[in-house]
CSV table of C-alpha atoms and ligand atoms in Angstrom, one decimal:
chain,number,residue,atom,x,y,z
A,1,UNK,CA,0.0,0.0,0.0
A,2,UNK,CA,0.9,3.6,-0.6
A,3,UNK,CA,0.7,6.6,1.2
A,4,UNK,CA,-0.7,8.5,-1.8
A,5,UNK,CA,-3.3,6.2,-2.4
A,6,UNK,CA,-5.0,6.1,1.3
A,7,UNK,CA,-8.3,6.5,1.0
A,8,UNK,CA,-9.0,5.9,5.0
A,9,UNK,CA,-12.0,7.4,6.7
A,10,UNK,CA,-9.8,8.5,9.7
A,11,UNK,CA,-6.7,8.6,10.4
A,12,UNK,CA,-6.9,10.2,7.0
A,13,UNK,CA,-4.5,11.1,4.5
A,14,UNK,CA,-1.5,13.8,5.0
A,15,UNK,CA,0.0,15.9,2.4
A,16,UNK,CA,3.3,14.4,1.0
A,17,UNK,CA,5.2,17.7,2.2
A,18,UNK,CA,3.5,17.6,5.7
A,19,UNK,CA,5.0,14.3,6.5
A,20,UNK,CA,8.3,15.0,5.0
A,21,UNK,CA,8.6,18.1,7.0
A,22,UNK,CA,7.1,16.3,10.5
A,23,UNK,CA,9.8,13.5,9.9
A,24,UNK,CA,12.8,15.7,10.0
A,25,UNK,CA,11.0,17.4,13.2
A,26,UNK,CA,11.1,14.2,14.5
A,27,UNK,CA,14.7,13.8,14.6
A,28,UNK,CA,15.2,17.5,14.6
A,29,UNK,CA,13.7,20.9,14.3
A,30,UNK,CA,15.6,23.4,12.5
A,31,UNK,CA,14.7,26.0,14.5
A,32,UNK,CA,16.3,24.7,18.1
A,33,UNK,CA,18.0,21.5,17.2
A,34,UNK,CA,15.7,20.0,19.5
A,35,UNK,CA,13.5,16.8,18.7
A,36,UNK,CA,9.5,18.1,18.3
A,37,UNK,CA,8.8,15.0,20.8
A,38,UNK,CA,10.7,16.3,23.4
A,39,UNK,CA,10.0,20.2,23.0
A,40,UNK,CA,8.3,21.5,26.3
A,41,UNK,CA,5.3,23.4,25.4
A,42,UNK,CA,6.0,25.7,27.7
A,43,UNK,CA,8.7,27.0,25.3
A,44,UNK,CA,8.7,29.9,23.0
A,45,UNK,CA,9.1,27.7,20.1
A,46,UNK,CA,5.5,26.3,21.0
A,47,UNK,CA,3.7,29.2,21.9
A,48,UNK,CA,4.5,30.5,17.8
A,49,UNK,CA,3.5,26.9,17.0
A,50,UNK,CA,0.3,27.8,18.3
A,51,UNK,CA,0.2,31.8,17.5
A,52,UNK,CA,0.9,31.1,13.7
A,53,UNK,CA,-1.7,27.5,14.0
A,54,UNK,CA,-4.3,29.7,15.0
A,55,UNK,CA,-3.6,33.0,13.0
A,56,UNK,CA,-3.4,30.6,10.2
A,57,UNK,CA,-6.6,28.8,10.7
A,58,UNK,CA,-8.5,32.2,11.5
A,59,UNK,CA,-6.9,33.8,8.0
A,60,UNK,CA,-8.0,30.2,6.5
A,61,UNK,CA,-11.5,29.9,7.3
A,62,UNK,CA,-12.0,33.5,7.9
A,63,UNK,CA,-12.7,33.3,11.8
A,64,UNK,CA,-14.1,37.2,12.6
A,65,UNK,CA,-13.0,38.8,16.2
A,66,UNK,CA,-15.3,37.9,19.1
A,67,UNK,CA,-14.7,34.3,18.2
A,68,UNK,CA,-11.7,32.0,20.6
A,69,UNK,CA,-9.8,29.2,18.6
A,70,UNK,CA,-9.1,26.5,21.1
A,71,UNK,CA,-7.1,23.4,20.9
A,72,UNK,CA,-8.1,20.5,23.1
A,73,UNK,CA,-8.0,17.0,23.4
A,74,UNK,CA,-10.3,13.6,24.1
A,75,UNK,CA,-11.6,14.2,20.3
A,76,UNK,CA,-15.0,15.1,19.0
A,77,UNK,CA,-16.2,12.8,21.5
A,78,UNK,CA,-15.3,14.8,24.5
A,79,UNK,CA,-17.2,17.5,22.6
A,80,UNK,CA,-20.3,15.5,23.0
A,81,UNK,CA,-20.3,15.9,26.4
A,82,UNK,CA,-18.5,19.4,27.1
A,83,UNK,CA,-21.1,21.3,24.9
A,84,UNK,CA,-24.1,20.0,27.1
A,85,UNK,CA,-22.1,20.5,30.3
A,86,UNK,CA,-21.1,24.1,29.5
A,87,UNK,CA,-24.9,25.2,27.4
A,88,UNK,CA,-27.4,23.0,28.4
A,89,UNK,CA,-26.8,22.0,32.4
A,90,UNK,CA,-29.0,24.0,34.7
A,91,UNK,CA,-30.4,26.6,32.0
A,92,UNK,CA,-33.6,25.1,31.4
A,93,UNK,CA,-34.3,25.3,28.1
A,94,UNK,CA,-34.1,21.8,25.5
A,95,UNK,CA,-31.1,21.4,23.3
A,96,UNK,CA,-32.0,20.6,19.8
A,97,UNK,CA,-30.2,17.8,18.0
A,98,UNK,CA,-30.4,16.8,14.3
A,99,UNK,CA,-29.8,13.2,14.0
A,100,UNK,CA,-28.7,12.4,10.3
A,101,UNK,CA,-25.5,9.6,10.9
A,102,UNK,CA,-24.0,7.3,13.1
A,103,UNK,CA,-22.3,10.6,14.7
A,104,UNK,CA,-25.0,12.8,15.2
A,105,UNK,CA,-27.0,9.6,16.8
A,106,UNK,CA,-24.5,9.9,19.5
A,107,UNK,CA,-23.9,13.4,20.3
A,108,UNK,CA,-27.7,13.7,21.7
A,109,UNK,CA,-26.8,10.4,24.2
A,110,UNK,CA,-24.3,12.6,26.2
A,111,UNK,CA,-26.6,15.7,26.2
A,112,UNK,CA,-29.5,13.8,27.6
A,113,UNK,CA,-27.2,13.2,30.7
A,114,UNK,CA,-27.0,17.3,31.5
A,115,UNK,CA,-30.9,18.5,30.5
A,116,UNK,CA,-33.7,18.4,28.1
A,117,UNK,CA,-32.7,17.1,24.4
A,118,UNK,CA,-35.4,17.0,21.6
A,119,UNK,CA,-34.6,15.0,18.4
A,120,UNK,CA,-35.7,17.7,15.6
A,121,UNK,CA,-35.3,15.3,12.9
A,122,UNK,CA,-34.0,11.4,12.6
A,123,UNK,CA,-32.7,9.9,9.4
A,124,UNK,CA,-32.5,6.8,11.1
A,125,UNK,CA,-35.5,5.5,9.4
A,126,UNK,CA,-34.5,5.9,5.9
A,127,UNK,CA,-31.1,4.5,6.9
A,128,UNK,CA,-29.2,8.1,6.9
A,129,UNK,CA,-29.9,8.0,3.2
A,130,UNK,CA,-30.6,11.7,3.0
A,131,UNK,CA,-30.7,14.9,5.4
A,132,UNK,CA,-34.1,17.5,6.3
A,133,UNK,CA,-34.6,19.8,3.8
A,134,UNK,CA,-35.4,23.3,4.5
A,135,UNK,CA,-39.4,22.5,5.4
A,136,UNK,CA,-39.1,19.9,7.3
A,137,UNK,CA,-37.3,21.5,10.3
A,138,UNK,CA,-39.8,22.2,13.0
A,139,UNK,CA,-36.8,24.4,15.3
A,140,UNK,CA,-38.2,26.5,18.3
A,141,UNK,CA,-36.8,29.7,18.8
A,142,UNK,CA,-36.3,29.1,22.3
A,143,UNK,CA,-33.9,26.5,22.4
A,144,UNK,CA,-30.8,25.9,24.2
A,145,UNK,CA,-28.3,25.3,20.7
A,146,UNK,CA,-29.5,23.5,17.8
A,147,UNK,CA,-26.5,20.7,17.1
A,148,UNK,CA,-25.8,18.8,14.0
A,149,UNK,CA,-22.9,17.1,11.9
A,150,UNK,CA,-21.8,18.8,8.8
A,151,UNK,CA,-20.5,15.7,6.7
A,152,UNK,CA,-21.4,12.6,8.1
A,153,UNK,CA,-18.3,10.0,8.0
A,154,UNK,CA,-20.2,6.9,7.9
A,155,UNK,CA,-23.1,6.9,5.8
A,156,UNK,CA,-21.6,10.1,3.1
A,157,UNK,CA,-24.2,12.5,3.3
A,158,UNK,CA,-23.1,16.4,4.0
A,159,UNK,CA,-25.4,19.3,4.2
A,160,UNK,CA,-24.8,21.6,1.4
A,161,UNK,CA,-27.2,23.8,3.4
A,162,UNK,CA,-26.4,25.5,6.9
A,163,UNK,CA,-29.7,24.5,9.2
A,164,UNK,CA,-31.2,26.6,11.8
A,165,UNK,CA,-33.2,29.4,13.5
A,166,UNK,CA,-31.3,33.0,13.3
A,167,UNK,CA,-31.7,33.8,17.2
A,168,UNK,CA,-30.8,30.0,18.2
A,169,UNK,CA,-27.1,29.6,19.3
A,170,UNK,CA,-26.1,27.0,16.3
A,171,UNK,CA,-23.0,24.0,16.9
A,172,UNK,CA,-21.8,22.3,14.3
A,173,UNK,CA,-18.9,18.9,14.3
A,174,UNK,CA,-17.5,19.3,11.4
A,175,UNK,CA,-14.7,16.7,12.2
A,176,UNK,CA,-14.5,15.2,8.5
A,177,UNK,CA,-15.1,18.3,6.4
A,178,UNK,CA,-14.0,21.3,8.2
A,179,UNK,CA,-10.9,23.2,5.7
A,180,UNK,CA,-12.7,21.4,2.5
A,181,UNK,CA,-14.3,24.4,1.4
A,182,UNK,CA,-15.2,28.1,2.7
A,183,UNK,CA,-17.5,28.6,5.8
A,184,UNK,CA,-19.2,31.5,6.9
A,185,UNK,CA,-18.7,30.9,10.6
A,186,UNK,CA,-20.1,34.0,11.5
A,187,UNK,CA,-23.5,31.5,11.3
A,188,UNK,CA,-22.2,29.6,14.3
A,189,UNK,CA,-21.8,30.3,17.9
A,190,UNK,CA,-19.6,26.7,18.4
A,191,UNK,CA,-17.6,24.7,15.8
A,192,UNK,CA,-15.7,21.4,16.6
A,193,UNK,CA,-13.5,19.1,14.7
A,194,UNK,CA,-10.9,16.5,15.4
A,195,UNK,CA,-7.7,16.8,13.3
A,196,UNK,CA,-7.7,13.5,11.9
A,197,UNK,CA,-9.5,13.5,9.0
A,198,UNK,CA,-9.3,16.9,7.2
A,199,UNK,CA,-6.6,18.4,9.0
A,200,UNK,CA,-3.6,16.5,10.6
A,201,UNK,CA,-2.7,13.6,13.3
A,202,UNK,CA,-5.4,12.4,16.3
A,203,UNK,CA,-4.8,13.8,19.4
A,204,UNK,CA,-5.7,17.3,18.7
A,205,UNK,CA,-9.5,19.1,18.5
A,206,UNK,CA,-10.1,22.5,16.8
A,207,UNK,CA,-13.3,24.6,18.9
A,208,UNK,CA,-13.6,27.9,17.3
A,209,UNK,CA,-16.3,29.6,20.2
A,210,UNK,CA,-18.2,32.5,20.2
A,211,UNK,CA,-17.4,34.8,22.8
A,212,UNK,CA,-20.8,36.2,24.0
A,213,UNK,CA,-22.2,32.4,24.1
A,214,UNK,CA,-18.5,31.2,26.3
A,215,UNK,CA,-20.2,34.2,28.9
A,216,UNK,CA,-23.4,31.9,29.1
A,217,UNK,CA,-21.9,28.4,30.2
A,218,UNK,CA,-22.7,27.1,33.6
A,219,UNK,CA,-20.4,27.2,36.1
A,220,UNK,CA,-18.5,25.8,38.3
A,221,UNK,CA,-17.4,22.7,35.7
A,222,UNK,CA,-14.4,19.9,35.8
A,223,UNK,CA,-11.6,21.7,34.6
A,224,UNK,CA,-10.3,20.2,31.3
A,225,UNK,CA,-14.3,20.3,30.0
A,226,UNK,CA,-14.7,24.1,31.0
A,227,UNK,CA,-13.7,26.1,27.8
A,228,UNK,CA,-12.9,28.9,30.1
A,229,UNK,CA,-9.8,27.1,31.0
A,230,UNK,CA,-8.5,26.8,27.5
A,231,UNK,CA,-9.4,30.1,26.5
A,232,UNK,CA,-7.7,31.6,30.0
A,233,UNK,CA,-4.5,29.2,29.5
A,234,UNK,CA,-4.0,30.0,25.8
A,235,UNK,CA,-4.5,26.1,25.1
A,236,UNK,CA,-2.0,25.2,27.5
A,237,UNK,CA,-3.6,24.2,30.7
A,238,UNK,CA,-1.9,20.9,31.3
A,239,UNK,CA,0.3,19.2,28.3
A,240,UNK,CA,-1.2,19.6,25.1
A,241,UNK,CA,-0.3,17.3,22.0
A,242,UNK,CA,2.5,19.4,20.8
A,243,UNK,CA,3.2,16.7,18.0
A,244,UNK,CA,0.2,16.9,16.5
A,245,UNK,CA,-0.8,20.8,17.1
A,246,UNK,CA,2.9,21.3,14.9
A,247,UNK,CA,1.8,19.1,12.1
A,248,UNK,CA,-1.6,21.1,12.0
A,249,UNK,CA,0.1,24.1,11.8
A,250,UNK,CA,2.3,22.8,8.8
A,251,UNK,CA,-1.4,21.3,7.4
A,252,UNK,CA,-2.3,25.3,7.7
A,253,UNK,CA,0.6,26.3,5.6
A,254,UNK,CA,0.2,23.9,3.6
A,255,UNK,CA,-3.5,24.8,2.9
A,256,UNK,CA,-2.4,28.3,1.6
A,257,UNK,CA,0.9,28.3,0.1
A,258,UNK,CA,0.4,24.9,-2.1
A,259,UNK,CA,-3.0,24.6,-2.3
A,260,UNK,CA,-4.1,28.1,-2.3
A,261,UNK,CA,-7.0,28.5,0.2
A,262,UNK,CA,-10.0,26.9,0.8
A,263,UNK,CA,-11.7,27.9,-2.4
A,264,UNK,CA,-9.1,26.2,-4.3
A,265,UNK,CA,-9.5,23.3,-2.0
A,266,UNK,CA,-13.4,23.1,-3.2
A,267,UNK,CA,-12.8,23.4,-6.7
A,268,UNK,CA,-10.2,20.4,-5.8
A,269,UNK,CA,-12.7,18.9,-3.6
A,270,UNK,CA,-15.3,18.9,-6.1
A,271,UNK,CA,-13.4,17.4,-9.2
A,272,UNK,CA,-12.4,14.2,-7.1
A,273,UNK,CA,-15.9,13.7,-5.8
A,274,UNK,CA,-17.0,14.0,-9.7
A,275,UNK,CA,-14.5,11.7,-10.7
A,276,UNK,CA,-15.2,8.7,-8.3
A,277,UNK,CA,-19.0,9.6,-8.4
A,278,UNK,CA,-18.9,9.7,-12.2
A,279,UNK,CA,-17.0,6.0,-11.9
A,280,UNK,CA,-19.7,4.8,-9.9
A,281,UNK,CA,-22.8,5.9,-11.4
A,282,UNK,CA,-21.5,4.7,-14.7
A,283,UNK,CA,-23.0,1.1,-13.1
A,284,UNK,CA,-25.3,1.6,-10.8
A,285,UNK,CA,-26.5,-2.0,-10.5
A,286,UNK,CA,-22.7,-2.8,-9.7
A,287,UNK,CA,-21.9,0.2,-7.4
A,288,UNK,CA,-25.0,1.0,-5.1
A,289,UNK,CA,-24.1,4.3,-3.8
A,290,UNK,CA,-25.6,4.6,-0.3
A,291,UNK,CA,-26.7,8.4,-0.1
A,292,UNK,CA,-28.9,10.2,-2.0
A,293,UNK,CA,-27.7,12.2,-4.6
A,294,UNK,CA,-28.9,15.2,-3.7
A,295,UNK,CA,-26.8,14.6,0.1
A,296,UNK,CA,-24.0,13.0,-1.3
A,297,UNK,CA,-21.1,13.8,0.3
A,298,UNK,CA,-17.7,15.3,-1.4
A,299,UNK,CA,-15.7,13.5,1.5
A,300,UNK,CA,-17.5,10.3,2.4
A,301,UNK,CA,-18.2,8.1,-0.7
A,302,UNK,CA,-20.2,5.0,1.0
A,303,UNK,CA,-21.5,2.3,-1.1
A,304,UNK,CA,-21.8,-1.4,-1.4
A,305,UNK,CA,-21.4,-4.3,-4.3
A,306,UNK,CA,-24.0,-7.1,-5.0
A,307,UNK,CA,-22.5,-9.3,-2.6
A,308,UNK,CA,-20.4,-9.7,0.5
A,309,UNK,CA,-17.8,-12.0,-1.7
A,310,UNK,CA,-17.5,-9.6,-4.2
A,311,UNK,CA,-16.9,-6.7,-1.7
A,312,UNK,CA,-14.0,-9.0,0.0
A,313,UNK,CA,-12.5,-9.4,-3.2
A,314,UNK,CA,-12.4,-5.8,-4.3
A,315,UNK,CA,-10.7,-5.0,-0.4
A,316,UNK,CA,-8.5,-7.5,-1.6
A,317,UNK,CA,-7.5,-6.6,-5.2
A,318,UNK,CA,-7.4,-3.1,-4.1
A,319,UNK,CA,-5.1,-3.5,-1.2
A,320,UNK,CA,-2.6,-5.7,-4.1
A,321,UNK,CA,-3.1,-2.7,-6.1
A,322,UNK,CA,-2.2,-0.4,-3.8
A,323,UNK,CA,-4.9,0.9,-2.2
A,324,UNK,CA,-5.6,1.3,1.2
A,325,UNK,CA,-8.4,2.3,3.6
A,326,UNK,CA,-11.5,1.5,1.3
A,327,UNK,CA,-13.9,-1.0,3.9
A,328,UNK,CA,-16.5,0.4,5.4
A,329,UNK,CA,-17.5,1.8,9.0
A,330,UNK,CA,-18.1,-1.5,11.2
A,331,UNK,CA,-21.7,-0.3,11.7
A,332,UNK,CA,-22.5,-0.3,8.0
A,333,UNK,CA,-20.3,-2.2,6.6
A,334,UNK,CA,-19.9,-2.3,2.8
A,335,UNK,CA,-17.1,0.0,1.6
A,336,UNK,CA,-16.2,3.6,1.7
A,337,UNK,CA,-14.1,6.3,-0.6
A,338,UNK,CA,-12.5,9.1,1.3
A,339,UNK,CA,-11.9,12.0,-0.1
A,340,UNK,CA,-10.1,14.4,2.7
A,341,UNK,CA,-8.2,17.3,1.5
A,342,UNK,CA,-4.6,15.3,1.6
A,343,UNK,CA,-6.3,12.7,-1.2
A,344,UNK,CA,-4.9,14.5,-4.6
A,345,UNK,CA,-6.7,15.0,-8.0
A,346,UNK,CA,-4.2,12.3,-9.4
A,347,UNK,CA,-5.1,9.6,-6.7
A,348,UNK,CA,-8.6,10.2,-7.0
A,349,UNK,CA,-8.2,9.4,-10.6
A,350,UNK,CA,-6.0,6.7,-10.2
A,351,UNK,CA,-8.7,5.1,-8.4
A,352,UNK,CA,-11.7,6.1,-11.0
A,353,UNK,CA,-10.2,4.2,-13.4
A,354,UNK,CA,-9.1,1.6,-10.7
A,355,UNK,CA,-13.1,0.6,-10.3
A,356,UNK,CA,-14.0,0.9,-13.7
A,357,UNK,CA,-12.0,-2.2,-14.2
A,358,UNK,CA,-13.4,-3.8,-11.6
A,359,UNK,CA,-16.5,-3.3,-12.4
A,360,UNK,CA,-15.2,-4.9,-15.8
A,361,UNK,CA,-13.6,-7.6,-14.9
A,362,UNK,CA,-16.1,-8.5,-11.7
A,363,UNK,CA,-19.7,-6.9,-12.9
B,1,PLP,C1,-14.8,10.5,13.5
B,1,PLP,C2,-15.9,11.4,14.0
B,1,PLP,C3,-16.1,11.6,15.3
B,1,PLP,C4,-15.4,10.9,16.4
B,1,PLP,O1,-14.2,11.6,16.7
B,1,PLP,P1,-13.2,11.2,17.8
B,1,PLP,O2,-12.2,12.2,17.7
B,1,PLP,O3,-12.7,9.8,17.5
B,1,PLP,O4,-13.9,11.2,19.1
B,1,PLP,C5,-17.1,12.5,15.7
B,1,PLP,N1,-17.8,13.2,14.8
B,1,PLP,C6,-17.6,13.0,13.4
B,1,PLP,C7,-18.4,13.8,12.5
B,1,PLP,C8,-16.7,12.1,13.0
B,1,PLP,O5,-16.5,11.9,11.7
């Protein structure tokens, strides 16, 4: 297998650059000689890691003033549970929830254990197959946050759409498409998103925060889930992941100076999706795309074959060929394309023409 040709759905894919610059900063940093795994982040060196991460992001993704960029840890998951700790505990109002995936389906369990939660829409039914449209939102303009998931990992369906009531605080995870095209976060009052998949190593979770909402959170709370304590420490309460924030930062410059900024990255975005959809459709008896195609995801390509033998023997010609990171979530199963901003225009190609002979030889 190849690193150019991973495909995972998280871990995901790093820029060839990223990885040769993180593996000399392994052995040595240029800047203080020092290994990056054995750099204090108490140093000067790490506070500019983190400066230029976050100045980078915020010129990125265009993050106004009034908003925090925080970097914590325990992953999206911890985010599950700080958001309801910190805006729903003891403020009596209901949290909404949209549940559209495998990962919005949990975000509402941990919630339930600080307040009121109502379920303002559930794909579950119709197998996560597609996501609310406009009408069929019935929000109240009284609640707590409305939560939901960007792009959902799993099942491949991403909003193209931002949800929500203008006077409602709105939180979005957008752990698996956050950097893959431009936001208006100006519409949100919380963002989250693990590094993982769009935007470097695990161990490290982007919150961009609202200000005026951070003065609402309930109080007192364990230390590590009260974003007061980030946003007083600077990110460096107790020991961050100082591995994995430096690789983010070098996915940041990366991001602008090779790729050009995040509308480039959508026009990039975009092409690959067309290509691997485009290989798809061209059998759809063969390749049964699991959303539909109105909620297809540019990120998440899930879809299944006629048969569990034949699905084991493409994981298996693939893998000889290559390619790595193509089965599907354990709680779907079948097989999945992911197309995170590290996956280039030539590897999603490579692999276009890849399942067109498949489908050939196998259909
Ligand atoms: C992968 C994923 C998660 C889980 O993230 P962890 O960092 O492993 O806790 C949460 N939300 C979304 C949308 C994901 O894709």
């Amino acid at each position: 297998m190849r690193n150019e040709l991973n495909f995972s759905g998280g871990p995901g894919a790093l820029p060839e650059s990223v990885l040769r610059h993180a593996q000399q900063a392994v052995v040595a940093l240029p800047e203080t000689g020092l290994s990056v795994l054995g750099m204090s982040h108490r140093s000067s060196w790490f506070r500019e890691v983190l400066d230029e991460t976050e100045r980078n992001l915020r010129a990125l993704l265009g993050i106004p003033d009034g908003y925090h960029v925080l970097f914590t840890q325990g992953g999206s998951s911890l985010q599950f549970s700080a958001l309801p700790m910190s805006f729903l505990r003891g403020c009596g109002r209901t949290a909404e929830y949209i549940v559209s995936g495998y990962w919005s389906a949990k975000a509402p369990q941990e919630a339930r254990l600080e307040g009121d939660t109502r379920i303002v829409w559930d794909g579950a039914p119709q197998q996560y197959r597609r996501l609310p449209d406009a009408g069929e939102l019935h929000l109240s303009p009284d609640a707590a946050y409305l939560h939901y998931v960007s792009n959902e990992t799993v099942e491949g369906v991403e909003f193209s759409e931002t949800p929500g009531l203008p006077d409602v605080p709105l939180v979005c995870d957008m752990s698996s498409n956050i950097a893959s095209a431009p936001l208006d976060v100006s519409r949100y009052h919380l963002i989250y998103a693990h590094a993982q998949k769009n935007l470097g190593p695990a161990g490290v979770t982007l919150v961009i925060l609202r200000d005026d909402f951070l003065q609402r959170a309930a109080s007192p709370l364990p230390a590590m889930l009260d974003y007061r304590t980030h946003v007083q420490a600077r990110s460096v309460y107790n020991t961050p992941p100082v591995f994995a924030i430096y690789v983010l930062m070098l996915v940041t410059r990366w991001l602008r100076d090779e790729i050009g900024g995040l509308a480039a990255m959508a026009a990039l975005n975009r092409a690959k999706a067309q290509l691997i959809y485009g290989a798809l459709d061209a059998h759809p008896d063969f390749f049964r795309v699991h959303a539909l195609r109105p909620y297809r995801s540019a990120m998440n390509v899930a879809f299944q074959l006629p048969d569990a033998a034949t699905e084991a023997q493409f994981l298996h010609t693939a893998a000889e060929a290559g390619f790595a990171g193509l089965e599907g979530h354990r709680s779907i199963g079948g097989l999945r394309i992911s197309l995170y901003n590290a996956v280039t225009l030539q590897a999603a190609a490579t692999l276009a023409a890849w399942l067109t002979e498949f489908q050939r030889r196998h259909g």
